Short mmCIF file of C-alpha atoms in Angstrom, two decimals:
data_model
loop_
_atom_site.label_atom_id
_atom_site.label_comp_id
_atom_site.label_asym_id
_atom_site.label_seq_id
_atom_site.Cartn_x
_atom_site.Cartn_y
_atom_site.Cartn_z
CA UNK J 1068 12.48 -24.73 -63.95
CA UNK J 1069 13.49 -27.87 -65.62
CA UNK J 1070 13.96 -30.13 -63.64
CA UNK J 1071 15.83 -33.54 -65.39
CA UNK J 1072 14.65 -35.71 -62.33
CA UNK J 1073 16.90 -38.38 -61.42
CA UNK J 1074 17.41 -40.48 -64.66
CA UNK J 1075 20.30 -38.46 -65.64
CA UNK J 1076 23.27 -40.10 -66.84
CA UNK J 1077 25.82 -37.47 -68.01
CA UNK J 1078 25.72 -35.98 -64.46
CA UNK J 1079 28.36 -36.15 -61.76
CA UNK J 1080 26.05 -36.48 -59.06
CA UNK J 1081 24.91 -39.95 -60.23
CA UNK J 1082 27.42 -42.00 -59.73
CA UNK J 1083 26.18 -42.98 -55.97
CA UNK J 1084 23.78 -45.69 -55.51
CA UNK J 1085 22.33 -44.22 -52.60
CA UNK J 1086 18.61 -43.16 -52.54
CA UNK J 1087 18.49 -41.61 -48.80
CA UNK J 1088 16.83 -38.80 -49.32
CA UNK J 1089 19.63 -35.85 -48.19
CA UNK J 1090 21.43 -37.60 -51.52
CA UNK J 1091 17.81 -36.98 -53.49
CA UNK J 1092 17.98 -33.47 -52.37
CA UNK J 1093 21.62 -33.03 -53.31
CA UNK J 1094 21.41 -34.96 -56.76
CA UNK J 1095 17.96 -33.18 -57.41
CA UNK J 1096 20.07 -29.67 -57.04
CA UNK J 1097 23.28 -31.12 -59.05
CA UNK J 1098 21.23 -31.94 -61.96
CA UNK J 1099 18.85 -28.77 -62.02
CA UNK J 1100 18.87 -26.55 -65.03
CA UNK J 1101 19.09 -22.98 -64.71
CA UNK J 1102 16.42 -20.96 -63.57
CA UNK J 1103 13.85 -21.20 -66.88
CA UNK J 1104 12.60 -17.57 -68.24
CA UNK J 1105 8.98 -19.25 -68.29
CA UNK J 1106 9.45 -20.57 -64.02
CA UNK J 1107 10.31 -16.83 -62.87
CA UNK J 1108 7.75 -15.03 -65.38
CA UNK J 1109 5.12 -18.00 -63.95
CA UNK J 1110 6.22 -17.43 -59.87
CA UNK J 1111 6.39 -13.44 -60.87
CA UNK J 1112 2.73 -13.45 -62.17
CA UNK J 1113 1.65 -16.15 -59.17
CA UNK J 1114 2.76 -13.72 -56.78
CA UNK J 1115 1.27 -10.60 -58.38
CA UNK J 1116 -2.42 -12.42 -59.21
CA UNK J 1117 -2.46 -14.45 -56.10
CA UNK J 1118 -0.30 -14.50 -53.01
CA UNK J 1119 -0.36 -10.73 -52.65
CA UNK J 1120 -4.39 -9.93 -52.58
CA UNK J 1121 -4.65 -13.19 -50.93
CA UNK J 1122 -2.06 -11.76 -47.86
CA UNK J 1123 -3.32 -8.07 -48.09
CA UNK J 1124 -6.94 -9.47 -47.51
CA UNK J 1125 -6.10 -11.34 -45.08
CA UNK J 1126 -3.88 -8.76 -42.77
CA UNK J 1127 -5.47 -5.71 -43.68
CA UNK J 1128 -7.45 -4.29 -41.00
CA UNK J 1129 -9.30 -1.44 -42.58
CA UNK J 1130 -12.75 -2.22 -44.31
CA UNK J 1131 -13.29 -5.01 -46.65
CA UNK J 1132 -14.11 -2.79 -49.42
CA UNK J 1133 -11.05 -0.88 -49.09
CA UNK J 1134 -9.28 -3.29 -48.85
CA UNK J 1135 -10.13 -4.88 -51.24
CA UNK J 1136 -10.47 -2.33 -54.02
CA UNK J 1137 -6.35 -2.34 -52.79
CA UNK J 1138 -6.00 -5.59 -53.03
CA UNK J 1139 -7.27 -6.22 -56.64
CA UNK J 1140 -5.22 -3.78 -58.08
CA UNK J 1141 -2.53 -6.14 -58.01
CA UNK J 1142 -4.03 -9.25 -59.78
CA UNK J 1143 -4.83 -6.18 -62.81
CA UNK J 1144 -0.94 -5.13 -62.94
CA UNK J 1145 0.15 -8.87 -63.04
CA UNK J 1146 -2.17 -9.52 -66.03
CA UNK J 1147 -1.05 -6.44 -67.89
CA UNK J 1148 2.51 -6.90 -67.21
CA UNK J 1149 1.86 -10.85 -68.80
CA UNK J 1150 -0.31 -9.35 -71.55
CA UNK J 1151 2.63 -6.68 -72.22
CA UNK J 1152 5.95 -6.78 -70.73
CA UNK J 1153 6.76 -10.65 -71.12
CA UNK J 1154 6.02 -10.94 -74.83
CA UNK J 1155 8.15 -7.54 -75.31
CA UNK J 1156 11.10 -9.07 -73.43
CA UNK J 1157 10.95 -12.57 -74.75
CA UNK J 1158 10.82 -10.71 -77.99
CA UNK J 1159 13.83 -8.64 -76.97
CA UNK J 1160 15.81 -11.74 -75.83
CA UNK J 1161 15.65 -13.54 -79.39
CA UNK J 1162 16.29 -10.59 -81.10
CA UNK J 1163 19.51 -9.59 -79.17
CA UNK J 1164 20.28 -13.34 -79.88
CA UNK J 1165 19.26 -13.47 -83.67
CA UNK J 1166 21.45 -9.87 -83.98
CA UNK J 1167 24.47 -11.32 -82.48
CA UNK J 1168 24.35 -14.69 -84.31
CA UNK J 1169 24.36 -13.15 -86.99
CA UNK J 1170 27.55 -11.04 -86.31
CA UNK J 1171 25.71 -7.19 -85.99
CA UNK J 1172 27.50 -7.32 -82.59
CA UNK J 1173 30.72 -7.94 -83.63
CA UNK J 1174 32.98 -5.06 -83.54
CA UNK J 1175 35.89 -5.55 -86.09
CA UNK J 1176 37.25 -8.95 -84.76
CA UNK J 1177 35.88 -8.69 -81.42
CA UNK J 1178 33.27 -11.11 -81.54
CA UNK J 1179 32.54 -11.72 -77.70
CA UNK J 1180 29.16 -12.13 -78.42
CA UNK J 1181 28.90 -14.00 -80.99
CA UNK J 1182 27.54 -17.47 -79.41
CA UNK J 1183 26.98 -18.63 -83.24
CA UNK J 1184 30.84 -17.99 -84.36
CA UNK J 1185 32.33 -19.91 -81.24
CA UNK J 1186 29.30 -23.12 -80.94
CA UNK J 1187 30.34 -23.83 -84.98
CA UNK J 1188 33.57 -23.97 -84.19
CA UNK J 1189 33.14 -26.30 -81.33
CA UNK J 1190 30.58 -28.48 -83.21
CA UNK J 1191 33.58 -28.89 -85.83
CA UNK J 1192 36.15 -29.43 -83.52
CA UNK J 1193 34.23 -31.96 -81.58
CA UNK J 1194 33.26 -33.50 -84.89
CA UNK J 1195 36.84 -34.14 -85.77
CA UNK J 1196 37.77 -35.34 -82.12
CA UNK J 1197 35.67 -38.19 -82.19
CA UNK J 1198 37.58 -41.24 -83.51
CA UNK J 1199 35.70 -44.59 -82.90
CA UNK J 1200 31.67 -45.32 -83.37
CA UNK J 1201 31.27 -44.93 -79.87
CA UNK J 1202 32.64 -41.26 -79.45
CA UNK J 1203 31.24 -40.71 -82.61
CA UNK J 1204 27.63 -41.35 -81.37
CA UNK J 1205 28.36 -39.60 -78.16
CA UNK J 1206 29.35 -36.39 -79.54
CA UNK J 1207 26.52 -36.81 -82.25
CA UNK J 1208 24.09 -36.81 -79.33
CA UNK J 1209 25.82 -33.71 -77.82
CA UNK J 1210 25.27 -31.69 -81.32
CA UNK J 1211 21.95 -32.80 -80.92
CA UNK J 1212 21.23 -31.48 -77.51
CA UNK J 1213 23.36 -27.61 -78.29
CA UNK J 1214 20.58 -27.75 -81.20
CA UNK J 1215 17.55 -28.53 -79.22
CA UNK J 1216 18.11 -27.05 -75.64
CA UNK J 1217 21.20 -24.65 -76.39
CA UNK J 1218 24.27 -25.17 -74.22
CA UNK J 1219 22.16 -26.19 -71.05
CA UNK J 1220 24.02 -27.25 -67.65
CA UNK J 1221 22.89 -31.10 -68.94
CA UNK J 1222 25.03 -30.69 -72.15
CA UNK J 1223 27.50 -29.04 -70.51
CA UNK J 1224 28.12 -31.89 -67.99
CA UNK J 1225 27.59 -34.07 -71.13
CA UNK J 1226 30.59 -31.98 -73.11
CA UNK J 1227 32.59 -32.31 -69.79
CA UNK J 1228 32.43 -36.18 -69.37
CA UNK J 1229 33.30 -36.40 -73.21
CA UNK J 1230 36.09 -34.30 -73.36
CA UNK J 1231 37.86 -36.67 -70.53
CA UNK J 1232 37.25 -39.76 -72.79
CA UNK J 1233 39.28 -38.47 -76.28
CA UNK J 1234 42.72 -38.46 -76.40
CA UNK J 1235 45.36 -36.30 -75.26
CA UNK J 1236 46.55 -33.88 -78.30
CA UNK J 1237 42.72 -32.90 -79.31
CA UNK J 1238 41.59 -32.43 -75.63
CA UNK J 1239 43.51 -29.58 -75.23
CA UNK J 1240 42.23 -28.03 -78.04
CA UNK J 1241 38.46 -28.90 -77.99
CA UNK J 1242 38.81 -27.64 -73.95
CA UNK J 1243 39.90 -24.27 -75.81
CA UNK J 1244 37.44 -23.73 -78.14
CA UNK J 1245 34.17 -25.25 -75.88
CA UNK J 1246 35.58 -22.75 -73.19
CA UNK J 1247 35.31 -19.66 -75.72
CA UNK J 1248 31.98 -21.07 -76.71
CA UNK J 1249 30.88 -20.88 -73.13
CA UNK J 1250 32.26 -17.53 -72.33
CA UNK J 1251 30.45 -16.29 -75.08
CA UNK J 1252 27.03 -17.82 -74.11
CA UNK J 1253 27.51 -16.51 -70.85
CA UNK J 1254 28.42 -12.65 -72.42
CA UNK J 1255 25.67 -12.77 -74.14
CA UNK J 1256 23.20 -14.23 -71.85
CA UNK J 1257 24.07 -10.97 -69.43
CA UNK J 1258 23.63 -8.28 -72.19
CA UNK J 1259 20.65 -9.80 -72.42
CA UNK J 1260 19.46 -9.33 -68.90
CA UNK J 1261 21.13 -5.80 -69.01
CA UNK J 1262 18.90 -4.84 -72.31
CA UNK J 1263 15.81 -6.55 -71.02
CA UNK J 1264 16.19 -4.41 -68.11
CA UNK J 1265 16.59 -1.18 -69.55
CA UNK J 1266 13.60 -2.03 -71.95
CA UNK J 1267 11.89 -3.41 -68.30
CA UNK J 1268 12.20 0.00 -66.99
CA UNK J 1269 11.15 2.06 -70.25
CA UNK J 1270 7.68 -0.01 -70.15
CA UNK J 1271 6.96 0.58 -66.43
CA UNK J 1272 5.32 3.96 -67.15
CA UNK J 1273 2.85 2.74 -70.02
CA UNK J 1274 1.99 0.18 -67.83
CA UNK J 1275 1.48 2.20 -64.83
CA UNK J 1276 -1.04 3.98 -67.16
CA UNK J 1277 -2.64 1.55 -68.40
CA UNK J 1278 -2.85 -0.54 -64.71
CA UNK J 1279 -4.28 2.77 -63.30
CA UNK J 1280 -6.45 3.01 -66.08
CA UNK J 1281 -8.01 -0.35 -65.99
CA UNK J 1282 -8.29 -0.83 -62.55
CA UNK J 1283 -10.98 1.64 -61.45
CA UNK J 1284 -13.03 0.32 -64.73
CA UNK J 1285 -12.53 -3.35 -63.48
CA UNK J 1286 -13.45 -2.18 -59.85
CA UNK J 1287 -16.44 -0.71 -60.89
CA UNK J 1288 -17.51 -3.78 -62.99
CA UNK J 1289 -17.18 -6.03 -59.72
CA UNK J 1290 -18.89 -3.62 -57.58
CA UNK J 1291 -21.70 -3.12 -60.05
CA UNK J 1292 -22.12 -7.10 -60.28
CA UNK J 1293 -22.36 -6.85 -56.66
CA UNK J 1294 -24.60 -4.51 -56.27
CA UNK J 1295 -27.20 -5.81 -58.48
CA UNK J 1296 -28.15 -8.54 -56.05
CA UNK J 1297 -28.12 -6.21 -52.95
CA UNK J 1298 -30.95 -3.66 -54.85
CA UNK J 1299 -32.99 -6.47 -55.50
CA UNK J 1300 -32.97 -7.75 -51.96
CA UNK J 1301 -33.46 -4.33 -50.70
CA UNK J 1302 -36.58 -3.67 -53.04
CA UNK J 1303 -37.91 -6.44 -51.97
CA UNK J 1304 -37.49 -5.49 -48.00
CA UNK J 1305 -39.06 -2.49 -49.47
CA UNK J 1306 -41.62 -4.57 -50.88
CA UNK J 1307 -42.58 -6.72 -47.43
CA UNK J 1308 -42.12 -2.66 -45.29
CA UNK J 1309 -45.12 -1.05 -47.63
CA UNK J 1310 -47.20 -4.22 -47.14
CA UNK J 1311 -46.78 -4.28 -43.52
CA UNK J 1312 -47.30 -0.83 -43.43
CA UNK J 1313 -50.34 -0.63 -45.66
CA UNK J 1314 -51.90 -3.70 -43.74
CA UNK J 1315 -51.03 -1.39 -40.02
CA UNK J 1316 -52.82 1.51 -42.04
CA UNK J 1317 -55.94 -0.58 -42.98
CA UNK J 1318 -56.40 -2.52 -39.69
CA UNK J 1319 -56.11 1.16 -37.91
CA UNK J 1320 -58.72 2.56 -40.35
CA UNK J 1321 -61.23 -0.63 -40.16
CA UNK J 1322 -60.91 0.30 -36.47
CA UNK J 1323 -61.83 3.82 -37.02
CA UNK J 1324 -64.73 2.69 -38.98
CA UNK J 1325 -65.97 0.72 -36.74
CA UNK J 1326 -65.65 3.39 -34.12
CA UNK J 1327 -67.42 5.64 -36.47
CA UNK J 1328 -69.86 3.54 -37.16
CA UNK J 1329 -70.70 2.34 -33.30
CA UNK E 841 19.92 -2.03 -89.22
CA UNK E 842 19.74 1.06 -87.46
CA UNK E 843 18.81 -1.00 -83.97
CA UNK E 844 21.21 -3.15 -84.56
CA UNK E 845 23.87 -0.13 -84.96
CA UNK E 846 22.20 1.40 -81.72
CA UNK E 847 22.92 -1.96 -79.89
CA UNK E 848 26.16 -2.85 -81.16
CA UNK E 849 27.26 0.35 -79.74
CA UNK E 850 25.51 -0.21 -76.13
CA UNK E 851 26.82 -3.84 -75.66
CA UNK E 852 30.36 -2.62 -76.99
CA UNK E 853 30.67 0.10 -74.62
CA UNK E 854 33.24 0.62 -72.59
CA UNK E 855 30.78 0.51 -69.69
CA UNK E 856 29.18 -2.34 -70.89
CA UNK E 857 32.25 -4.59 -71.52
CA UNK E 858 33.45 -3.51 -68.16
CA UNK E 859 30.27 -4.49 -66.39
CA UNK E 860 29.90 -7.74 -68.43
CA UNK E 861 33.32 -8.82 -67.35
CA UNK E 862 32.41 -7.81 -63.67
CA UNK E 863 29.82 -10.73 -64.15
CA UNK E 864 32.49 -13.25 -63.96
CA UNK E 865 31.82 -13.16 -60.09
CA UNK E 866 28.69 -15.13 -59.14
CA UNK E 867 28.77 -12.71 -56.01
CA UNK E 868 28.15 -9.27 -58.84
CA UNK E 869 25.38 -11.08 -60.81
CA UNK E 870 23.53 -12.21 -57.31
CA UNK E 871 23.77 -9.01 -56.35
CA UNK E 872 23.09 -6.92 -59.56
CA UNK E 873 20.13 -8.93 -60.22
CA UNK E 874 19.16 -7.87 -57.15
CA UNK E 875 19.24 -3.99 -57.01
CA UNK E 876 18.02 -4.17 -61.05
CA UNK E 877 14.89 -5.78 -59.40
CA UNK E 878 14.86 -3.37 -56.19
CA UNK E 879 15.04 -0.51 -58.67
CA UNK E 880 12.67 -1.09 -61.26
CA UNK E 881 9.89 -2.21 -58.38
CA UNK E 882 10.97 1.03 -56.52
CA UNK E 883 10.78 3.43 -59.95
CA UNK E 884 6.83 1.36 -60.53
CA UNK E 885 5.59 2.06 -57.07
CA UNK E 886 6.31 6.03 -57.36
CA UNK E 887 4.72 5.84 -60.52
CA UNK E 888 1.85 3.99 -59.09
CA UNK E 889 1.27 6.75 -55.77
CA UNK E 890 1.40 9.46 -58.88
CA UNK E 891 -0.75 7.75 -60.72
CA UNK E 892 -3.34 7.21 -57.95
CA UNK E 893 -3.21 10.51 -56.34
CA UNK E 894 -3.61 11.90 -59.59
CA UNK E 895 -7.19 9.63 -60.30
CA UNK E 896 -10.35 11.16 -60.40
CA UNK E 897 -11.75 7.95 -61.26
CA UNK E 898 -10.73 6.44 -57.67
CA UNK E 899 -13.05 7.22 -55.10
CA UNK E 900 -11.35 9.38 -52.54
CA UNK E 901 -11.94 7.34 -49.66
CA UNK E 902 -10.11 4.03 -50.85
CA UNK E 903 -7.12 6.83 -53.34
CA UNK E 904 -5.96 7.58 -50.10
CA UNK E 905 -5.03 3.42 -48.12
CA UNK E 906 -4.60 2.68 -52.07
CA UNK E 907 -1.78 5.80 -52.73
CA UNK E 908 -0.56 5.17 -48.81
CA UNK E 909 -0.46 1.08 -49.32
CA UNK E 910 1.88 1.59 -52.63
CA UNK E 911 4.38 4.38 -50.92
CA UNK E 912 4.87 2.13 -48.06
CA UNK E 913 4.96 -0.85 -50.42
CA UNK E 914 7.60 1.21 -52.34
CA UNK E 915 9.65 1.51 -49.21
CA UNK E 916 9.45 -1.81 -47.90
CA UNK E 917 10.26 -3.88 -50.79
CA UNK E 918 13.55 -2.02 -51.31
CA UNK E 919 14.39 -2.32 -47.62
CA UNK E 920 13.33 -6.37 -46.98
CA UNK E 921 14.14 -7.08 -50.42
CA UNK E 922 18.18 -5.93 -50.42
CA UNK E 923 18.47 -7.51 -46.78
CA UNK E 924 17.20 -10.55 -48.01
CA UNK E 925 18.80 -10.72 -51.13
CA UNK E 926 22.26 -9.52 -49.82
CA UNK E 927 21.97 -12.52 -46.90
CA UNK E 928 21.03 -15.06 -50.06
CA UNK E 929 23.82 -14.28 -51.55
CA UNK E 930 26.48 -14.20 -48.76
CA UNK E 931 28.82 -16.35 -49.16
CA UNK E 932 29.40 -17.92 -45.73
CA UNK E 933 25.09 -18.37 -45.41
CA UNK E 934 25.32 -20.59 -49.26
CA UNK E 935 28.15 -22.15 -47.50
CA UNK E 936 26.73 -23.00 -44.85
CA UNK E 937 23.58 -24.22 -45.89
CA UNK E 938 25.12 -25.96 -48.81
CA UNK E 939 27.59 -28.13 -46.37
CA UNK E 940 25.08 -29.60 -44.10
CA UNK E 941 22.19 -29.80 -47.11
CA UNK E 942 24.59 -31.11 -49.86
CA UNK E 943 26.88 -33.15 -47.47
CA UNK E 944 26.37 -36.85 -49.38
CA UNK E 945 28.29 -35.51 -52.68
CA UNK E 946 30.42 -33.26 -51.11
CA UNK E 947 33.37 -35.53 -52.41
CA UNK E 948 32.20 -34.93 -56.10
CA UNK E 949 33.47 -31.28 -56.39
CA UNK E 950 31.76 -30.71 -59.74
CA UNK E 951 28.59 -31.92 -58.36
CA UNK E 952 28.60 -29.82 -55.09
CA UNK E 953 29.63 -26.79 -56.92
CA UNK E 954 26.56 -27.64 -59.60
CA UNK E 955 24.49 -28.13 -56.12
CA UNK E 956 25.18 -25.18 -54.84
CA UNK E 957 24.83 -22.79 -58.09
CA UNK E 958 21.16 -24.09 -58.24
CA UNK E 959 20.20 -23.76 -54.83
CA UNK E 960 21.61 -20.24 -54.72
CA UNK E 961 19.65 -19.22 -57.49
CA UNK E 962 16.58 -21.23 -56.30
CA UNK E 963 17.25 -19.46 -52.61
CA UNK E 964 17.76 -16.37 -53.33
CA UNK E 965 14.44 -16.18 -56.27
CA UNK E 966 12.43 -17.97 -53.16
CA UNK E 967 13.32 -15.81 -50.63
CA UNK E 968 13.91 -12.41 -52.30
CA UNK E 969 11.42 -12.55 -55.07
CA UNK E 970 8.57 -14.15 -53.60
CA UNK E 971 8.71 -14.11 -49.26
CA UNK E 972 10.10 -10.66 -49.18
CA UNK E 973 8.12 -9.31 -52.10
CA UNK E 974 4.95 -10.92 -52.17
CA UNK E 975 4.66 -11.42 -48.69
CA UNK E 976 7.06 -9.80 -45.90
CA UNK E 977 5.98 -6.13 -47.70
CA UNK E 978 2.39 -6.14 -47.72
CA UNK E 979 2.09 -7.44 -44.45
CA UNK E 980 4.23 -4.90 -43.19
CA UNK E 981 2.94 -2.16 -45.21
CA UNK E 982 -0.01 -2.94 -44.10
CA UNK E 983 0.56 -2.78 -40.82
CA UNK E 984 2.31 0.79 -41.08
CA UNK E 985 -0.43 2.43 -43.08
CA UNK E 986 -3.24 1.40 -40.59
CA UNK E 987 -1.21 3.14 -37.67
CA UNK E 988 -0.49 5.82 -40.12
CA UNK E 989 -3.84 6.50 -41.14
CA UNK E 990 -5.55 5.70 -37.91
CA UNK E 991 -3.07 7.37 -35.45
CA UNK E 992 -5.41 10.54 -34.92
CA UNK E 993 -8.46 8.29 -34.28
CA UNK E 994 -7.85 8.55 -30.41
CA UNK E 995 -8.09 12.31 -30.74
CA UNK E 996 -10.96 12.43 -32.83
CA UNK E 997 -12.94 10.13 -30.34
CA UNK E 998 -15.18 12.81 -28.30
CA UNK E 999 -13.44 13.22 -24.92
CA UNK E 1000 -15.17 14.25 -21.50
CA UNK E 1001 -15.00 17.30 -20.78
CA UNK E 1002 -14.51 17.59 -16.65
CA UNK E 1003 -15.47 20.82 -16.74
CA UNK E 1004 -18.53 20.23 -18.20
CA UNK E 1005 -21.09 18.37 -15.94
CA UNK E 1006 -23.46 15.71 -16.61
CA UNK E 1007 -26.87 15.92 -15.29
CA UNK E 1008 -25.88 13.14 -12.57
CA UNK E 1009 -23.32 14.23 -11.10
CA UNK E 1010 -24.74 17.64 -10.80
CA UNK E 1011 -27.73 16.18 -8.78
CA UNK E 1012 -25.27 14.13 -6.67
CA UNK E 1013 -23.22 17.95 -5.96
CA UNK E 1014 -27.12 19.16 -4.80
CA UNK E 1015 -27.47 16.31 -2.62
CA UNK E 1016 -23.65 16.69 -1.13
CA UNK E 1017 -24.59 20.21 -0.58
#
């Protein structure tokens, strides 16, 4: 989640002076980015590795070893599924992204995909819109910021608060052309998430397999690490039971002896 | 070029463009995100009970709460996660919330509605993804497989017979008599 804190200046929710902190909570929400790919993979594999043996352990009323041979079969399917899935889909994203950049989405002149087509034209138009040094460095800054971050919520607020500043006759048009430059990242952002999702689902079996695979190995493992210690101990209880025994058996013979003997 | 060929064709479907320009309504993504989520952890979990039934590897006294704890898993997640989810993204709840959390800007339009985008998303992740999934379900999955699997325990405990009598009370019958 990227956060931009509260030393944003392109935002609308700055201009109050007021630190209370319902106004921190609303300008902390205001200035939020979307939801990162990295924040839900990271809460996704959280969940997975920790919050759900952590709850099953802790509710689960049949033995511990049941339990918990349950339990850690969820830690093993969030490591696969960040070993395997993730890569595959950040993979998939770019290369949906990289294939309709470079126009192999475009059918004839439909081009509703094509994020690269529509942000060039922008970047030109906005180029051409900016008449004095001071729009000149703002809209510099905004090219800079589509090139790092992409067309973020930040340099979209940024794009909104410029467009307000130029004059009349090439507002109109730069409003056109950033508006089919959005609609375009937002097309493609959802056939992304459609794709990803089919490809999501097409993965689940192999790594079904593999979790149910590599769980009963990794089980074993812990349970053989565990059980190391208790032989040990219970050789030597072993151990202490024959000489207790041994020392009964000789103090009953000496006895015996003696008896013989008298 | 071939995959690109093969995808050109999906995203230019005429179910694809259709569903694409469904999107438009925050309301369709919320709630398509949703059942794409409910679906896929729905479709792993009966691949999971399968899988676990089917493992000699598993020893047969934990395959059984292990197969039980991922078909009631399976169940609960799509139930608690779509009531959840579907409540997240109701309108009059974001509303709600929104007005009495986001009050102090709720002059600046384009901040509110900003506000309110994030927190929906944040919300909805939050609640759906990580109470309802990670939490609500395996508690309550829990819960239902050990009365499941432990329902016939009260049977199974050895009963006494009246008919049969113990050695005491048979001496007390003597001494009645």
């Amino acid at each position: 989640m990227k956060i931009s804190g509260i030393k944003i200046n392109n935002s609308p929710a700055n201009s109050s002076k007021l630190p209370t902190l319902p106004q921190k909570i609303s300008h902390t929400f205001a200035n939020m980015d979307d939801i990162g790919e990295g924040t839900s993979i990271v809460l996704d594999f959280a969940g997975k590795a920790v919050i759900v043996p952590l709850t099953i352990m802790s509710t689960s009323k049949e033995s511990k070893e049941t339990t918990e041979y349950n339990a850690l079969k969820h830690p093993v399917a969030g490591l696969i599924q960040l070993l395997i899935e993730v890569p595959t889909l950040i993979l998939g994203r770019k290369y949906i992204k990289n294939s309709a950049d470079k126009g192999h989405l475009d059918k004839e002149l439909n081009r509703q995909y094509n994020e690269k087509f529509y942000e060039d034209i922008f970047i030109s138009d906005l180029k051409n819109s900016a008449v004095n040094s001071h729009q000149k460095a703002e809209a510099g800054t905004i090219i800079e910021k589509i090139n790092k971050k992409g067309l973020s919520k930040k340099t979209i607020y940024a794009i909104d608060g410029y467009i307000e500043t130029i004059a009349k006759p090439a507002q109109e048009g730069l409003k056109k052309t950033f508006s089919n430059y959005k609609t375009a990242h937002t097309k493609l952002g959802h056939l992304q998430n459609r794709l990803c999702f089919a490809a999501a689902i097409l993965l689940t079996p192999l790594i079904c397999a593999l979790e149910n695979k590599l769980h009963p190995i990794v089980m074993d493992k812990l349970y053989e690490k565990k059980a190391i210690p208790n032989a040990q101990n219970k050789e030597q209880q072993n151990k202490t039971h024959q000489l207790k025994h041994l020392s009964i058996h000789n103090f009953i013979s000496h006895i015996k002896k003696g008896r013989a003997v008298q | 070029m071939k995959t690109s060929n093969l995808l050109s064709n999906i995203a230019n479907s005429k179910f694809m463009t259709n569903h694409i320009e469904k999107c438009k309504n925050p309301k369709f993504i919320a709630r398509t995100l949703l059942l794409t989520s409910v679906s896929k952890d729905v479709f792993a979990y009966g691949l999971r009970v399968k899988n676990t039934l089917e493992n000699d590897k598993i020893p047969e006294d934990k395959k059984k709460f292990s197969a039980h704890m991922d078909l009631a898993s399976g169940i609960i997640t799509a139930i608690v996660q779509t009531g959840v989810g579907f409540l997240m993204s109701n309108e009059n709840f974001q509303d709600s919330i929104s007005n009495k959390l986001f009050n102090s800007i709720k002059d600046n339009k384009r901040a509110f509605k900003a506000a309110k985008t994030s927190f929906s998303a944040i919300s909805t992740l939050v609640a759906a993804t990580l109470f309802a999934k990670r939490i609500l379900t395996p508690i309550i999955a829990n819960k239902i497989v050990y009365k499941l699997d432990h329902k016939n325990d009260v049977q199974k405990t050895p009963q006494i017979d009246p008919s049969k009598k113990t050695p005491g009370t048979a001496n007390k019958n003597m001494q009645l008599k």
